Structure formats: C-alpha cells, structure tokens
mmCIF file of C-alpha atoms in Angstrom:
data_model
loop_
_atom_site.group_PDB
_atom_site.id
_atom_site.type_symbol
_atom_site.label_atom_id
_atom_site.label_comp_id
_atom_site.label_asym_id
_atom_site.label_seq_id
_atom_site.Cartn_x
_atom_site.Cartn_y
_atom_site.Cartn_z
ATOM 1 C CA GLN A 1 17.833 -57.873 104.878
ATOM 2 C CA VAL A 2 20.699 -57.626 107.736
ATOM 3 C CA GLN A 3 21.824 -54.283 109.476
ATOM 4 C CA LEU A 4 25.571 -54.273 110.745
ATOM 5 C CA VAL A 5 27.278 -52.431 113.202
ATOM 6 C CA GLU A 6 31.037 -52.249 113.833
ATOM 7 C CA SER A 7 32.430 -51.025 116.681
ATOM 8 C CA GLY A 8 35.930 -51.456 119.151
ATOM 9 C CA GLY A 9 38.371 -48.951 116.993
ATOM 10 C CA GLY A 10 40.441 -46.737 118.192
ATOM 11 C CA LEU A 11 43.883 -45.440 118.682
ATOM 12 C CA VAL A 12 47.135 -48.020 119.827
ATOM 13 C CA GLN A 13 50.184 -48.070 119.733
ATOM 14 C CA ALA A 14 52.589 -50.620 117.321
ATOM 15 C CA VAL A 15 52.769 -54.071 118.087
ATOM 16 C CA GLY A 16 49.601 -53.472 120.243
ATOM 17 C CA SER A 17 46.237 -55.082 119.730
ATOM 18 C CA LEU A 18 43.117 -54.492 118.860
ATOM 19 C CA ARG A 19 39.389 -56.381 118.894
ATOM 20 C CA LEU A 20 37.025 -55.387 115.976
ATOM 21 C CA SER A 21 33.177 -56.106 116.963
ATOM 22 C CA CYS A 22 30.484 -56.642 114.243
ATOM 23 C CA ALA A 23 27.239 -56.925 114.904
ATOM 24 C CA ALA A 24 24.399 -58.392 112.793
ATOM 25 C CA SER A 25 20.614 -57.927 113.360
ATOM 26 C CA ARG A 26 20.094 -61.114 112.254
ATOM 27 C CA ARG A 27 21.477 -64.954 111.696
ATOM 28 C CA THR A 28 24.228 -64.889 109.228
ATOM 29 C CA PHE A 29 26.095 -68.193 109.920
ATOM 30 C CA GLY A 30 25.134 -69.968 106.983
ATOM 31 C CA THR A 31 23.753 -67.593 104.809
ATOM 32 C CA TYR A 32 25.402 -64.893 104.551
ATOM 33 C CA THR A 33 29.597 -64.351 103.842
ATOM 34 C CA MET A 34 30.825 -62.072 106.479
ATOM 35 C CA GLY A 35 34.225 -60.317 106.186
ATOM 36 C CA TRP A 36 35.968 -57.745 107.004
ATOM 37 C CA PHE A 37 37.321 -54.733 105.090
ATOM 38 C CA ARG A 38 39.907 -51.921 105.409
ATOM 39 C CA GLN A 39 40.496 -48.636 103.905
ATOM 40 C CA ALA A 40 42.802 -45.786 104.047
ATOM 41 C CA PRO A 41 42.568 -42.033 102.880
ATOM 42 C CA GLY A 42 43.266 -41.890 99.153
ATOM 43 C CA LYS A 43 43.437 -46.003 98.610
ATOM 44 C CA GLU A 44 41.146 -48.743 97.425
ATOM 45 C CA ARG A 45 39.164 -50.609 99.726
ATOM 46 C CA GLU A 46 41.100 -53.707 100.496
ATOM 47 C CA PHE A 47 39.556 -57.166 101.405
ATOM 48 C CA VAL A 48 41.154 -58.674 105.121
ATOM 49 C CA ALA A 49 39.794 -61.974 105.862
ATOM 50 C CA ARG A 50 35.880 -63.393 105.601
ATOM 51 C CA PHE A 51 34.178 -66.909 106.400
ATOM 52 C CA SER A 52 32.643 -68.390 103.864
ATOM 53 C CA ARG A 53 28.802 -68.438 103.600
ATOM 54 C CA SER A 54 28.942 -71.908 105.277
ATOM 55 C CA GLY A 55 30.683 -70.122 108.304
ATOM 56 C CA SER A 56 33.415 -73.417 107.539
ATOM 57 C CA ARG A 57 35.684 -71.942 106.265
ATOM 58 C CA ILE A 58 38.259 -68.887 106.683
ATOM 59 C CA TYR A 59 40.428 -66.702 104.515
ATOM 60 C CA TYR A 60 43.050 -63.911 105.131
ATOM 61 C CA ALA A 61 45.088 -61.178 103.023
ATOM 62 C CA ASP A 62 48.644 -62.020 102.711
ATOM 63 C CA SER A 63 49.053 -58.522 104.089
ATOM 64 C CA VAL A 64 47.105 -60.108 108.195
ATOM 65 C CA LYS A 65 47.571 -63.256 107.752
ATOM 66 C CA GLY A 66 49.494 -64.267 111.145
ATOM 67 C CA ARG A 67 48.581 -61.586 112.696
ATOM 68 C CA PHE A 68 44.919 -61.378 112.440
ATOM 69 C CA THR A 69 41.837 -63.862 113.386
ATOM 70 C CA ILE A 70 38.511 -63.390 112.651
ATOM 71 C CA SER A 71 35.760 -65.166 114.594
ATOM 72 C CA ARG A 72 32.249 -65.142 115.695
ATOM 73 C CA ASP A 73 29.309 -65.911 118.595
ATOM 74 C CA ASN A 74 26.419 -67.113 116.216
ATOM 75 C CA ASP A 75 24.593 -66.991 119.550
ATOM 76 C CA LYS A 76 25.094 -62.867 119.036
ATOM 77 C CA ASN A 77 24.927 -62.808 115.654
ATOM 78 C CA THR A 78 28.392 -60.921 115.857
ATOM 79 C CA VAL A 79 31.694 -61.369 114.060
ATOM 80 C CA TYR A 80 35.257 -60.336 115.750
ATOM 81 C CA LEU A 81 38.314 -59.667 114.127
ATOM 82 C CA GLN A 82 40.918 -59.835 116.714
ATOM 83 C CA MET A 83 44.348 -57.565 115.557
ATOM 84 C CA ASN A 84 47.398 -58.387 116.808
ATOM 85 C CA SER A 85 51.471 -56.959 115.975
ATOM 86 C CA LEU A 86 49.650 -54.148 114.718
ATOM 87 C CA LYS A 87 51.566 -51.830 112.291
ATOM 88 C CA PRO A 88 51.253 -48.323 111.168
ATOM 89 C CA GLU A 89 50.355 -49.550 107.873
ATOM 90 C CA ASP A 90 47.273 -50.668 109.454
ATOM 91 C CA THR A 91 45.991 -47.627 110.283
ATOM 92 C CA ALA A 92 42.444 -47.188 108.336
ATOM 93 C CA VAL A 93 38.406 -47.530 108.383
ATOM 94 C CA TYR A 94 37.636 -51.210 108.978
ATOM 95 C CA TYR A 95 34.280 -51.885 107.631
ATOM 96 C CA CYS A 96 32.039 -55.378 108.086
ATOM 97 C CA ALA A 97 30.572 -56.672 105.086
ATOM 98 C CA ALA A 98 27.769 -59.193 103.995
ATOM 99 C CA ASP A 99 27.035 -61.275 101.356
ATOM 100 C CA ALA A 100 24.152 -63.458 100.238
ATOM 101 C CA SER A 101 23.371 -63.255 97.111
ATOM 102 C CA HIS A 102 26.828 -63.660 95.447
ATOM 103 C CA MET A 103 28.419 -66.903 94.600
ATOM 104 C CA ILE A 104 31.859 -66.280 93.234
ATOM 105 C CA ALA A 105 34.609 -68.534 94.595
ATOM 106 C CA THR A 106 37.078 -65.643 96.641
ATOM 107 C CA MET A 107 34.720 -63.155 97.466
ATOM 108 C CA VAL A 108 37.320 -60.715 97.673
ATOM 109 C CA ARG A 109 36.073 -57.100 95.546
ATOM 110 C CA PRO A 110 34.018 -54.608 98.018
ATOM 111 C CA ASP A 111 31.808 -55.230 94.588
ATOM 112 C CA ASP A 112 30.795 -58.807 95.907
ATOM 113 C CA TYR A 113 29.132 -57.731 98.867
ATOM 114 C CA ASP A 114 26.115 -55.861 99.252
ATOM 115 C CA TYR A 115 25.802 -54.845 102.439
ATOM 116 C CA TRP A 116 28.126 -52.681 105.146
ATOM 117 C CA GLY A 117 28.727 -51.245 108.027
ATOM 118 C CA GLN A 118 29.259 -47.457 108.860
ATOM 119 C CA GLY A 119 32.747 -48.768 109.459
ATOM 120 C CA THR A 120 35.199 -47.975 112.825
ATOM 121 C CA GLN A 121 38.997 -46.430 112.536
ATOM 122 C CA VAL A 122 41.586 -47.900 113.322
ATOM 123 C CA THR A 123 45.018 -45.705 114.069
ATOM 124 C CA VAL A 124 48.806 -47.237 114.623
ATOM 125 C CA SER A 125 51.447 -45.280 116.073
ATOM 126 C CA SER A 126 54.752 -45.769 115.329
#
C-alpha cells in the first residue's frame, strides 16, 4: 500500500554529516510505523531509528543515540535521518521501512516491517 524511495546517501569523511530522505507514496503519519535500518556487507540488517505508529514517540539504537536524528515532514510524506559525527562503522546501505499491521512493542526487527525502500549507500571514510 505504500512505496518508499530513499535518497541522500554518498561518501563523507569521519566526523562529517549527511541527511537521508525517505519519500513515501502516501500519508504515513498516524497509520504506519516508520523507521530506518542499515546493513553492512556480511552483517545482519540493523535497526537505527523509528517513529511509533502514532508518530508521537521516537526510538534510537544505542549505537547512534546522540548522533542521529529522525524527523518528518507530513505535508511531503517524507521521513528524514540526519546523521552527524559519522564514524567509519556507520558505513552501510541504509533502508527506509514502514509497517501498518504489526502490533509489537519494540519494532526493531526487520521482520516487523512489511514495506521497504531500495536502499541508499552511505560510506564514511577515515
């Protein structure tokens, strides 16, 4: 029911910043849980940040807490991930994800989400 398209990835030096965008094909606020995941080669897909389905609460992985900020523009149906103080270990393909059917307290597993974007590559150099 919703298509997601990520953009904004690229190459950045350590300690630098980058902002990712996730454009949704429809309104998601109040209806879909919206989140960001990332996956490095040979690694499992990892939770990064998310809004609650209502949009009233925000959750971050410990690895990015204090450095990354998730936000949204509901008029544009777009979710953002502002990434500051980037580290080489942040290098990964970053995915936007959405879910409207699961009722799980944490929503940190990839299987908890039904819709995914194509991913955007983020590379952080030393």
